[in-house]
Amino acid sequence: MQIYGKFYQKSWDERMKQIIQSESLNTVQTQLLRDSAVNKSLGDTMIENYITDYHFPEGIAFHYLINNKDYIVPMVTEEPSVVAASSHGAAIIAKAGGFFAKSSERMMIGQIILEEVTDVKKTSEELKSLEKVLLEIANKAHPSLKKRGGGAKWLRVRILDYDLISVDIAIDVQEAMGANMINTMLEAVALNIKNKLQQVILMSILSNYATECIAKASCKIPFELLSKDNVSGKSIAQKIAQASRIAQLDVYRATTHNKGIMNGIDAVVMATGNDWRAIESGAHAYAARNGRYKGLSSWSVDDNYLSGEIELPLPIGFVGGSIGIVPLVKVNQKLMNVESANELENVIVSVGLAQNLAALLALVTDGIQKGHMKLQLKSLVTAAGAKDTEKEEIIKYMLAEGKRDLASAKTILAGIRKRGKNDGH
Ligand code: NDP
């Protein structure tokens, strides 16, 4: 696409005009871009070169009983079955008394990286002796955080190599995720280190490895709640524990185990206006914290119960970033009836555990495809070009014939339309 001039300086109308002039889209496609642009001023505020709004579906998961409080959970996702699985896992856990969830204080680590350090040991000692001064400088750079009871709390110095040092500052971010606030604070401290110690600063940025912002959830499920068809709950519980064991031993399985957990977590993170890349990167790094990548949750059995637990960093925000400006985020916070970042963390970590239970339950019993199939077929027939009125009939044929592919969906659709014509419809 040939674009003339600086796209970012153009108005939305001018950007559309350029796209039309480039002839890379037909009129129907251009109209779709236009019609999807429902909040131009918000889009232009949030990102650069805005052209339209890309919509994701939002659904609600039910049956969440967490620390004796009932929740409904808005989830934003493009993947079929995630919402249903979430409600299914949560319902089983609710019958067992619900989730017990807790989250730590909300500290984030910011890093100032010093390079070309000639004597890392000496510089490290100097930096440590400056802790009080440097924390004060950090807090002065964003004073409102300290006024709220948060702010820079401690500092540590790590020697990364013979010439590299990381100054880590732990900052209590209160109700925000904190990235922007931390970065401002770090830059002020970095400037001081540069001037006072004549050191070269390579970069100053928060770390997404949020080891000081951890959320945990657990549950204990009596075997009888897990029985299915003619299989005993105890046998299913043992298979779930075995599946969990494999996720601790094998990175191939652990990655998929965690993907299932993140199906739920990301969906709520998105619905609540949070940065899912930050949560994803932190979660996967945490999964490898002991030197090998492992499942973030684990399940075990005793005489009568299947017990599950999950633990991961959840540096989400309840204010700040896009949270205050995307109107639906406020609606979702209201729907959930959460009042703080800690409470939201408790819900999100519980969703991860419910999602994991539902996935493992399906895997060790029916297999994952059975539950997924109806929704997957819906997506497939949509991709085949079926109208709403045609979808049910095609799905019925596909189920009857055991077909699960796009080519079959297209063939069946063509057959139905041909028959419709012959019938005079
Ligand atoms: P903001 O820059 O919006 O800062 C938080 C805002 O919330 C501040 O303006 C603060 O007000 C206000 N606030 C109101 N009440 C509270 C409270 N009780 N506790 C804390 N803050 C409060 O957002 P963040 O600093 O949280 O940064 C998050 C954004 O940064 C996300 O959008 C993320 O995508 C992005 N980001 C992420 C990076 C990463 O993950 N590596 C890197 C860079 C950006 P006041 O000013 O009065 O203190």
Short mmCIF file of C-alpha atoms and ligand atoms in Angstrom, two decimals:
data_model
loop_
_atom_site.label_atom_id
_atom_site.label_comp_id
_atom_site.label_asym_id
_atom_site.label_seq_id
_atom_site.Cartn_x
_atom_site.Cartn_y
_atom_site.Cartn_z
CA MET A 1 0.00 0.00 0.00
CA GLN A 2 1.47 3.32 -1.06
CA ILE A 3 1.05 5.98 1.64
CA TYR A 4 1.87 9.62 1.03
CA GLY A 5 3.09 11.84 3.85
CA LYS A 6 3.09 11.03 7.53
CA PHE A 7 0.19 8.72 8.30
CA TYR A 8 0.24 9.56 12.01
CA GLN A 9 -0.30 13.27 11.30
CA LYS A 10 -3.42 12.67 9.23
CA SER A 11 -7.00 12.84 10.42
CA TRP A 12 -9.05 9.64 10.40
CA ASP A 13 -10.89 10.78 7.24
CA GLU A 14 -7.59 11.42 5.48
CA ARG A 15 -6.27 8.01 6.51
CA MET A 16 -9.40 6.36 5.07
CA LYS A 17 -9.00 8.35 1.88
CA GLN A 18 -5.43 7.10 1.50
CA ILE A 19 -6.49 3.51 2.07
CA ILE A 20 -9.22 3.88 -0.57
CA GLN A 21 -6.82 5.55 -3.02
CA SER A 22 -4.29 2.76 -2.56
CA GLU A 23 -6.89 0.34 -3.99
CA SER A 24 -5.67 -2.42 -1.72
CA LEU A 25 -9.23 -3.06 -0.52
CA ASN A 26 -12.54 -3.34 -2.36
CA THR A 27 -15.50 -1.14 -1.37
CA VAL A 28 -17.06 -3.76 0.90
CA GLN A 29 -13.78 -4.17 2.79
CA THR A 30 -13.28 -0.42 3.10
CA GLN A 31 -16.83 -0.05 4.39
CA LEU A 32 -16.12 -2.71 7.00
CA LEU A 33 -13.11 -0.74 8.24
CA ARG A 34 -15.31 2.37 8.46
CA ASP A 35 -18.22 0.65 10.19
CA SER A 36 -15.94 -1.00 12.74
CA ALA A 37 -14.43 2.35 13.76
CA VAL A 38 -16.91 3.01 16.55
CA ASN A 39 -14.78 5.15 18.84
CA LYS A 40 -12.36 7.15 16.75
CA SER A 41 -11.29 9.65 19.36
CA LEU A 42 -10.58 6.88 21.91
CA GLY A 43 -8.66 4.85 19.34
CA ASP A 44 -6.59 7.87 18.37
CA THR A 45 -5.86 8.50 22.03
CA MET A 46 -4.78 4.95 22.71
CA ILE A 47 -2.57 4.03 19.75
CA GLU A 48 -0.77 5.50 16.75
CA ASN A 49 -1.98 5.40 13.12
CA TYR A 50 -5.46 4.36 14.29
CA ILE A 51 -7.83 3.24 11.54
CA THR A 52 -10.53 1.10 13.15
CA ASP A 53 -11.66 -0.92 16.17
CA TYR A 54 -10.99 -4.64 16.06
CA HIS A 55 -13.71 -6.36 18.07
CA PHE A 56 -13.36 -9.37 20.31
CA PRO A 57 -16.34 -11.13 21.85
CA GLU A 58 -16.97 -10.82 25.57
CA GLY A 59 -18.80 -13.48 27.56
CA ILE A 60 -19.49 -14.14 31.22
CA ALA A 61 -18.30 -17.11 33.27
CA PHE A 62 -20.45 -18.07 36.24
CA HIS A 63 -20.20 -20.07 39.47
CA TYR A 64 -17.10 -18.42 40.89
CA LEU A 65 -17.08 -18.69 44.67
CA ILE A 66 -13.84 -17.15 45.91
CA ASN A 67 -13.04 -16.57 49.58
CA ASN A 68 -16.78 -17.05 50.28
CA LYS A 69 -17.88 -14.35 47.84
CA ASP A 70 -19.76 -15.06 44.60
CA TYR A 71 -18.47 -13.55 41.38
CA ILE A 72 -19.43 -13.44 37.76
CA VAL A 73 -16.44 -13.05 35.52
CA PRO A 74 -16.35 -11.17 32.21
CA MET A 75 -13.99 -12.78 29.71
CA VAL A 76 -12.76 -11.39 26.39
CA THR A 77 -11.47 -14.04 24.04
CA GLU A 78 -11.62 -15.22 20.44
CA GLU A 79 -11.33 -18.90 21.40
CA PRO A 80 -14.38 -21.18 21.50
CA SER A 81 -15.07 -23.15 24.71
CA VAL A 82 -12.95 -21.00 27.03
CA VAL A 83 -15.94 -19.36 28.74
CA ALA A 84 -17.90 -22.61 29.00
CA ALA A 85 -14.89 -24.47 30.40
CA SER A 86 -14.29 -21.70 32.91
CA SER A 87 -17.84 -21.89 34.25
CA HIS A 88 -17.66 -25.69 34.29
CA GLY A 89 -14.43 -25.78 36.33
CA ALA A 90 -15.68 -23.06 38.67
CA ALA A 91 -18.99 -24.86 39.25
CA ILE A 92 -17.24 -28.03 40.42
CA ILE A 93 -15.00 -26.04 42.75
CA ALA A 94 -17.97 -24.02 44.07
CA LYS A 95 -19.71 -27.28 45.03
CA ALA A 96 -16.53 -28.18 46.93
CA GLY A 97 -16.60 -24.94 48.95
CA GLY A 98 -14.95 -22.63 46.44
CA PHE A 99 -11.49 -21.18 45.93
CA PHE A 100 -9.17 -19.92 48.63
CA ALA A 101 -7.18 -17.13 47.06
CA LYS A 102 -4.66 -14.63 48.34
CA SER A 103 -2.33 -12.12 46.83
CA SER A 104 0.85 -10.60 48.16
CA GLU A 105 1.64 -6.92 48.58
CA ARG A 106 1.82 -5.28 45.19
CA MET A 107 5.49 -4.55 44.58
CA MET A 108 7.11 -4.25 41.18
CA ILE A 109 10.82 -4.33 40.48
CA GLY A 110 12.38 -1.61 38.36
CA GLN A 111 15.85 -2.10 36.87
CA ILE A 112 18.59 0.41 36.21
CA ILE A 113 21.32 -1.29 34.19
CA LEU A 114 24.86 0.07 34.49
CA GLU A 115 27.35 -0.89 31.78
CA GLU A 116 31.12 -0.48 31.35
CA VAL A 117 31.57 -0.70 35.12
CA THR A 118 35.29 -0.99 35.81
CA ASP A 119 35.04 -2.30 39.38
CA VAL A 120 31.69 -4.02 39.87
CA LYS A 121 32.32 -4.95 43.52
CA LYS A 122 33.27 -1.43 44.58
CA THR A 123 30.43 0.18 42.61
CA SER A 124 28.00 -2.34 44.04
CA GLU A 125 29.00 -1.36 47.61
CA GLU A 126 28.72 2.34 46.77
CA LEU A 127 25.23 1.83 45.37
CA LYS A 128 24.11 -0.12 48.43
CA SER A 129 25.35 2.63 50.73
CA LEU A 130 23.24 5.10 48.76
CA GLU A 131 20.00 3.12 49.20
CA LYS A 132 18.22 5.70 51.37
CA VAL A 133 19.12 8.62 49.10
CA LEU A 134 18.19 6.77 45.92
CA LEU A 135 14.83 5.65 47.32
CA GLU A 136 14.09 9.25 48.27
CA ILE A 137 14.93 10.42 44.77
CA ALA A 138 12.63 7.75 43.35
CA ASN A 139 9.78 8.81 45.60
CA LYS A 140 10.24 12.48 44.81
CA ALA A 141 9.90 11.70 41.10
CA HIS A 142 6.33 10.43 41.66
CA PRO A 143 5.31 11.73 45.09
CA SER A 144 1.61 10.79 44.92
CA LEU A 145 2.46 7.09 45.14
CA LYS A 146 4.17 7.54 48.49
CA LYS A 147 1.30 9.70 49.71
CA ARG A 148 -1.00 6.76 49.02
CA GLY A 149 1.16 4.50 51.17
CA GLY A 150 3.21 3.05 48.32
CA GLY A 151 6.39 4.13 46.57
CA ALA A 152 9.98 2.88 46.47
CA LYS A 153 10.59 0.51 49.41
CA TRP A 154 13.94 -1.19 48.98
CA LEU A 155 16.90 -1.52 46.69
CA ARG A 156 19.23 -4.36 45.84
CA VAL A 157 22.26 -4.53 43.61
CA ARG A 158 23.03 -7.51 41.41
CA ILE A 159 26.29 -8.01 39.53
CA LEU A 160 25.29 -9.46 36.15
CA ASP A 161 28.78 -9.79 34.68
CA TYR A 162 32.31 -8.40 35.10
CA ASP A 163 31.10 -5.03 33.68
CA LEU A 164 27.34 -5.03 34.24
CA ILE A 165 25.24 -4.17 37.28
CA SER A 166 21.48 -4.18 37.77
CA VAL A 167 20.14 -1.85 40.45
CA ASP A 168 16.73 -3.26 41.35
CA ILE A 169 14.27 -0.98 43.08
CA ALA A 170 11.12 -2.47 44.61
CA ILE A 171 8.18 -0.12 44.27
CA ASP A 172 4.80 -0.54 45.91
CA VAL A 173 2.44 0.43 43.07
CA GLN A 174 -0.78 0.42 45.12
CA GLU A 175 -3.79 0.07 42.78
CA ALA A 176 -1.95 0.60 39.45
CA MET A 177 0.11 -1.79 37.33
CA GLY A 178 2.73 0.88 37.66
CA ALA A 179 4.89 0.60 34.54
CA ASN A 180 4.80 4.28 33.61
CA MET A 181 5.16 5.50 37.18
CA ILE A 182 8.10 3.16 37.81
CA ASN A 183 9.86 4.16 34.61
CA THR A 184 9.63 7.83 35.60
CA MET A 185 11.04 7.05 39.05
CA LEU A 186 13.86 4.92 37.61
CA GLU A 187 14.96 7.57 35.17
CA ALA A 188 15.30 10.10 38.00
CA VAL A 189 17.41 7.65 40.03
CA ALA A 190 19.49 6.71 36.99
CA LEU A 191 20.38 10.33 36.36
CA ASN A 192 21.53 10.68 39.94
CA ILE A 193 23.68 7.53 39.73
CA LYS A 194 25.20 8.77 36.50
CA ASN A 195 26.12 12.15 37.98
CA LYS A 196 27.13 11.02 41.46
CA LEU A 197 29.08 7.88 40.59
CA GLN A 198 30.12 8.75 37.03
CA GLN A 199 28.63 5.50 35.77
CA VAL A 200 27.25 4.71 32.33
CA ILE A 201 23.54 3.91 32.32
CA LEU A 202 22.43 1.50 29.61
CA MET A 203 18.71 1.53 30.41
CA SER A 204 16.07 2.05 33.07
CA ILE A 205 12.83 0.04 32.89
CA LEU A 206 10.52 -2.00 35.06
CA SER A 207 10.88 -5.77 35.03
CA ASN A 208 7.88 -7.85 34.02
CA TYR A 209 9.24 -10.67 36.15
CA ALA A 210 6.96 -9.59 38.98
CA THR A 211 8.27 -11.85 41.73
CA GLU A 212 7.04 -9.46 44.42
CA CYS A 213 3.43 -9.46 43.20
CA ILE A 214 2.27 -13.05 43.52
CA ALA A 215 -1.25 -14.43 43.57
CA LYS A 216 -2.21 -17.91 44.76
CA ALA A 217 -5.38 -19.97 44.70
CA SER A 218 -6.23 -23.42 45.94
CA CYS A 219 -9.21 -25.76 46.16
CA LYS A 220 -10.07 -29.17 47.57
CA ILE A 221 -12.58 -31.30 45.69
CA PRO A 222 -14.20 -34.45 47.09
CA PHE A 223 -13.87 -37.34 44.65
CA GLU A 224 -17.64 -37.75 44.21
CA LEU A 225 -17.88 -34.36 42.48
CA LEU A 226 -15.62 -35.62 39.71
CA SER A 227 -17.32 -38.89 38.73
CA LYS A 228 -18.54 -39.01 35.17
CA ASP A 229 -20.60 -41.60 33.30
CA ASN A 230 -19.44 -44.88 34.82
CA VAL A 231 -15.99 -43.72 35.84
CA SER A 232 -15.38 -43.13 39.55
CA GLY A 233 -14.40 -39.70 40.83
CA LYS A 234 -11.36 -41.23 42.48
CA SER A 235 -10.06 -42.64 39.21
CA ILE A 236 -10.60 -39.30 37.43
CA ALA A 237 -8.88 -37.46 40.29
CA GLN A 238 -5.89 -39.78 40.01
CA LYS A 239 -5.67 -39.17 36.28
CA ILE A 240 -5.79 -35.39 36.83
CA ALA A 241 -2.98 -35.68 39.39
CA GLN A 242 -1.01 -37.76 36.92
CA ALA A 243 -1.55 -35.17 34.18
CA SER A 244 -0.36 -32.48 36.57
CA ARG A 245 2.74 -34.55 37.39
CA ILE A 246 3.61 -34.72 33.72
CA ALA A 247 3.34 -30.92 33.48
CA GLN A 248 6.00 -30.76 36.22
CA LEU A 249 8.28 -33.17 34.36
CA ASP A 250 7.95 -32.41 30.68
CA VAL A 251 8.29 -29.02 29.02
CA TYR A 252 6.17 -30.02 26.00
CA ARG A 253 3.24 -30.81 28.23
CA ALA A 254 3.97 -27.96 30.68
CA THR A 255 3.71 -25.38 27.91
CA THR A 256 0.26 -26.58 26.87
CA HIS A 257 -0.83 -26.99 30.49
CA ASN A 258 0.05 -23.32 31.04
CA LYS A 259 -1.53 -22.24 27.77
CA GLY A 260 -4.80 -23.64 29.09
CA ILE A 261 -4.39 -21.67 32.30
CA MET A 262 -3.63 -18.49 30.36
CA ASN A 263 -6.76 -19.04 28.22
CA GLY A 264 -8.73 -18.00 31.27
CA ILE A 265 -6.31 -15.54 32.80
CA ASP A 266 -5.74 -13.55 29.60
CA ALA A 267 -9.47 -13.32 28.93
CA VAL A 268 -10.10 -11.63 32.29
CA VAL A 269 -6.94 -9.56 32.02
CA MET A 270 -8.24 -8.23 28.70
CA ALA A 271 -11.77 -7.65 30.00
CA THR A 272 -10.34 -5.56 32.83
CA GLY A 273 -8.18 -3.35 30.60
CA ASN A 274 -4.89 -4.87 31.63
CA ASP A 275 -1.69 -5.57 29.71
CA TRP A 276 -1.81 -9.28 28.88
CA ARG A 277 1.70 -9.27 27.37
CA ALA A 278 3.02 -8.21 30.77
CA ILE A 279 1.07 -10.99 32.48
CA GLU A 280 2.08 -13.59 29.89
CA SER A 281 5.81 -12.83 30.02
CA GLY A 282 5.83 -12.79 33.82
CA ALA A 283 3.85 -16.03 34.08
CA HIS A 284 6.13 -17.99 31.75
CA ALA A 285 9.30 -16.68 33.38
CA TYR A 286 7.85 -17.70 36.77
CA ALA A 287 7.06 -21.16 35.40
CA ALA A 288 10.81 -21.55 34.83
CA ARG A 289 11.90 -20.03 38.16
CA ASN A 290 13.62 -23.21 39.34
CA GLY A 291 15.65 -23.61 36.18
CA ARG A 292 13.17 -25.76 34.30
CA TYR A 293 9.85 -24.70 32.75
CA LYS A 294 6.97 -26.34 34.67
CA GLY A 295 3.20 -26.19 35.02
CA LEU A 296 1.99 -23.19 37.02
CA SER A 297 -0.56 -25.32 38.82
CA SER A 298 -0.41 -28.71 40.47
CA TRP A 299 -2.98 -31.30 41.53
CA SER A 300 -2.62 -34.09 44.04
CA VAL A 301 -4.85 -36.73 45.63
CA ASP A 302 -5.22 -38.00 49.15
CA ASP A 303 -7.78 -40.48 50.52
CA ASN A 304 -10.88 -38.52 49.56
CA TYR A 305 -9.93 -35.35 47.79
CA LEU A 306 -8.32 -33.87 44.71
CA SER A 307 -6.41 -30.76 45.78
CA GLY A 308 -5.29 -28.10 43.34
CA GLU A 309 -3.10 -25.05 43.67
CA ILE A 310 -1.76 -22.37 41.43
CA GLU A 311 0.71 -19.56 41.91
CA LEU A 312 1.91 -16.87 39.51
CA PRO A 313 2.82 -13.19 39.31
CA LEU A 314 -0.25 -11.04 38.62
CA PRO A 315 0.81 -7.42 38.36
CA ILE A 316 -2.55 -6.16 37.16
CA GLY A 317 -3.94 -2.69 37.67
CA PHE A 318 -7.28 -1.52 38.96
CA VAL A 319 -6.57 2.05 37.83
CA GLY A 320 -4.22 3.63 35.29
CA GLY A 321 -3.20 2.69 31.74
CA SER A 322 -6.23 2.09 29.54
CA ILE A 323 -8.40 1.19 32.54
CA GLY A 324 -9.63 4.72 33.10
CA ILE A 325 -10.34 5.48 29.47
CA VAL A 326 -11.95 2.37 27.98
CA PRO A 327 -15.59 2.64 29.09
CA LEU A 328 -16.27 -1.13 28.99
CA VAL A 329 -13.50 -1.76 31.52
CA LYS A 330 -15.42 0.15 34.17
CA VAL A 331 -18.56 -1.78 33.25
CA ASN A 332 -16.67 -5.06 33.64
CA GLN A 333 -15.24 -4.04 37.01
CA LYS A 334 -18.84 -3.32 38.09
CA LEU A 335 -20.09 -6.64 36.70
CA MET A 336 -17.44 -8.48 38.68
CA ASN A 337 -18.11 -6.41 41.77
CA VAL A 338 -14.42 -6.14 42.58
CA GLU A 339 -13.12 -3.16 44.49
CA SER A 340 -9.35 -3.40 44.47
CA ALA A 341 -6.39 -4.70 42.54
CA ASN A 342 -5.80 -7.40 45.18
CA GLU A 343 -9.38 -8.62 44.90
CA LEU A 344 -9.09 -8.68 41.11
CA GLU A 345 -5.87 -10.69 41.40
CA ASN A 346 -7.72 -13.22 43.56
CA VAL A 347 -10.41 -13.61 40.91
CA ILE A 348 -7.94 -13.90 38.04
CA VAL A 349 -5.74 -16.51 39.71
CA SER A 350 -8.87 -18.53 40.56
CA VAL A 351 -9.95 -18.37 36.93
CA GLY A 352 -6.57 -19.86 36.00
CA LEU A 353 -7.16 -22.80 38.34
CA ALA A 354 -10.75 -23.38 37.17
CA GLN A 355 -9.66 -23.28 33.56
CA ASN A 356 -6.91 -25.78 34.28
CA LEU A 357 -9.30 -28.14 36.07
CA ALA A 358 -11.78 -28.05 33.21
CA ALA A 359 -9.05 -28.72 30.63
CA LEU A 360 -7.50 -31.61 32.57
CA LEU A 361 -10.91 -33.10 33.30
CA ALA A 362 -11.77 -33.07 29.61
CA LEU A 363 -8.36 -34.41 28.60
CA VAL A 364 -8.39 -37.41 30.93
CA THR A 365 -12.03 -38.31 30.18
CA ASP A 366 -13.68 -37.43 26.85
CA GLY A 367 -10.67 -35.80 25.22
CA ILE A 368 -10.62 -32.11 24.47
CA GLN A 369 -12.37 -32.24 21.09
CA LYS A 370 -15.81 -33.38 22.22
CA GLY A 371 -16.56 -30.24 24.20
CA HIS A 372 -14.90 -28.00 21.66
CA MET A 373 -16.55 -29.48 18.62
CA LYS A 374 -19.90 -27.66 18.53
CA LEU A 375 -18.32 -24.21 18.81
CA GLN A 376 -15.48 -25.10 16.49
CA LEU A 377 -17.99 -26.24 13.90
CA LYS A 378 -19.81 -22.92 14.32
CA SER A 379 -16.58 -21.06 13.55
CA LEU A 380 -15.87 -23.41 10.66
CA VAL A 381 -19.26 -22.95 8.98
CA THR A 382 -18.96 -19.19 9.45
CA ALA A 383 -15.58 -19.33 7.72
CA ALA A 384 -17.21 -21.38 4.94
CA GLY A 385 -19.51 -18.43 4.28
CA ALA A 386 -22.77 -19.81 5.74
CA LYS A 387 -25.55 -17.41 6.69
CA ASP A 388 -26.97 -17.60 10.24
CA THR A 389 -30.06 -19.39 8.90
CA GLU A 390 -27.91 -22.09 7.27
CA LYS A 391 -25.49 -22.80 10.12
CA GLU A 392 -27.52 -25.24 12.24
CA GLU A 393 -28.29 -27.46 9.26
CA ILE A 394 -24.66 -27.63 8.12
CA ILE A 395 -23.48 -28.40 11.66
CA LYS A 396 -26.04 -31.20 11.88
CA TYR A 397 -24.72 -32.73 8.64
CA MET A 398 -21.11 -32.36 9.77
CA LEU A 399 -21.78 -34.00 13.12
CA ALA A 400 -23.69 -36.84 11.46
CA GLU A 401 -20.91 -37.41 8.92
CA GLY A 402 -18.07 -36.92 11.42
CA LYS A 403 -16.62 -34.05 9.30
CA ARG A 404 -14.53 -31.35 10.93
CA ASP A 405 -12.88 -29.53 8.06
CA LEU A 406 -13.50 -26.36 6.07
CA ALA A 407 -13.67 -28.11 2.70
CA SER A 408 -16.49 -30.36 3.93
CA ALA A 409 -18.33 -27.35 5.40
CA LYS A 410 -18.13 -25.63 2.00
CA THR A 411 -19.30 -28.72 0.14
CA ILE A 412 -22.26 -29.22 2.48
CA LEU A 413 -23.15 -25.52 2.24
CA ALA A 414 -23.06 -25.69 -1.56
CA GLY A 415 -25.26 -28.80 -1.47
CA ILE A 416 -27.82 -27.13 0.80
CA ARG A 417 -27.95 -24.04 -1.40
CA LYS A 418 -28.29 -26.12 -4.56
CA ARG A 419 -31.10 -28.13 -3.02
CA GLY A 420 -32.74 -24.88 -1.87
CA LYS A 421 -32.66 -23.59 -5.48
CA ASN A 422 -34.05 -26.84 -6.86
CA ASP A 423 -36.82 -26.69 -4.25
CA GLY A 424 -37.67 -23.23 -5.59
CA HIS A 425 -36.40 -21.33 -2.50
P1 NDP B 1 -0.43 5.21 34.51
O1 NDP B 1 0.66 5.87 33.77
O2 NDP B 1 -1.84 5.52 34.04
O3 NDP B 1 -0.27 5.55 36.05
C1 NDP B 1 -1.21 5.18 37.02
C2 NDP B 1 -2.19 6.31 37.25
O4 NDP B 1 -3.15 5.90 38.19
C3 NDP B 1 -1.47 7.52 37.83
O5 NDP B 1 -1.88 8.65 37.10
C4 NDP B 1 -2.02 7.60 39.25
O6 NDP B 1 -2.25 8.91 39.67
C5 NDP B 1 -3.37 6.94 39.10
N1 NDP B 1 -3.91 6.43 40.37
C6 NDP B 1 -5.09 6.79 40.91
N2 NDP B 1 -5.33 6.15 42.03
C7 NDP B 1 -4.26 5.34 42.26
C8 NDP B 1 -3.94 4.40 43.27
N3 NDP B 1 -4.77 4.17 44.30
N4 NDP B 1 -2.79 3.73 43.19
C9 NDP B 1 -1.94 3.92 42.14
N5 NDP B 1 -2.20 4.81 41.14
C10 NDP B 1 -3.34 5.52 41.19
O7 NDP B 1 -0.31 3.64 34.44
P2 NDP B 1 0.79 2.69 35.04
O8 NDP B 1 1.96 3.44 35.57
O9 NDP B 1 0.08 1.76 35.94
O10 NDP B 1 1.30 1.93 33.75
C11 NDP B 1 0.50 0.95 33.15
C12 NDP B 1 0.60 1.06 31.64
O11 NDP B 1 1.97 1.04 31.23
C13 NDP B 1 -0.06 -0.09 30.95
O12 NDP B 1 -0.91 0.44 29.97
C14 NDP B 1 1.10 -0.84 30.30
O13 NDP B 1 0.68 -1.43 29.09
C15 NDP B 1 2.10 0.24 30.05
N6 NDP B 1 3.52 -0.12 29.96
C16 NDP B 1 3.98 -1.39 30.21
C17 NDP B 1 5.32 -1.69 30.13
C18 NDP B 1 5.78 -3.08 30.48
O14 NDP B 1 4.99 -3.88 30.93
N7 NDP B 1 7.05 -3.43 30.28
C19 NDP B 1 6.30 -0.67 29.75
C20 NDP B 1 5.72 0.64 29.57
C21 NDP B 1 4.38 0.89 29.65
P3 NDP B 1 -1.05 9.84 40.16
O15 NDP B 1 -0.39 10.31 38.90
O16 NDP B 1 -1.73 10.90 40.90
O17 NDP B 1 -0.15 9.01 40.99
#
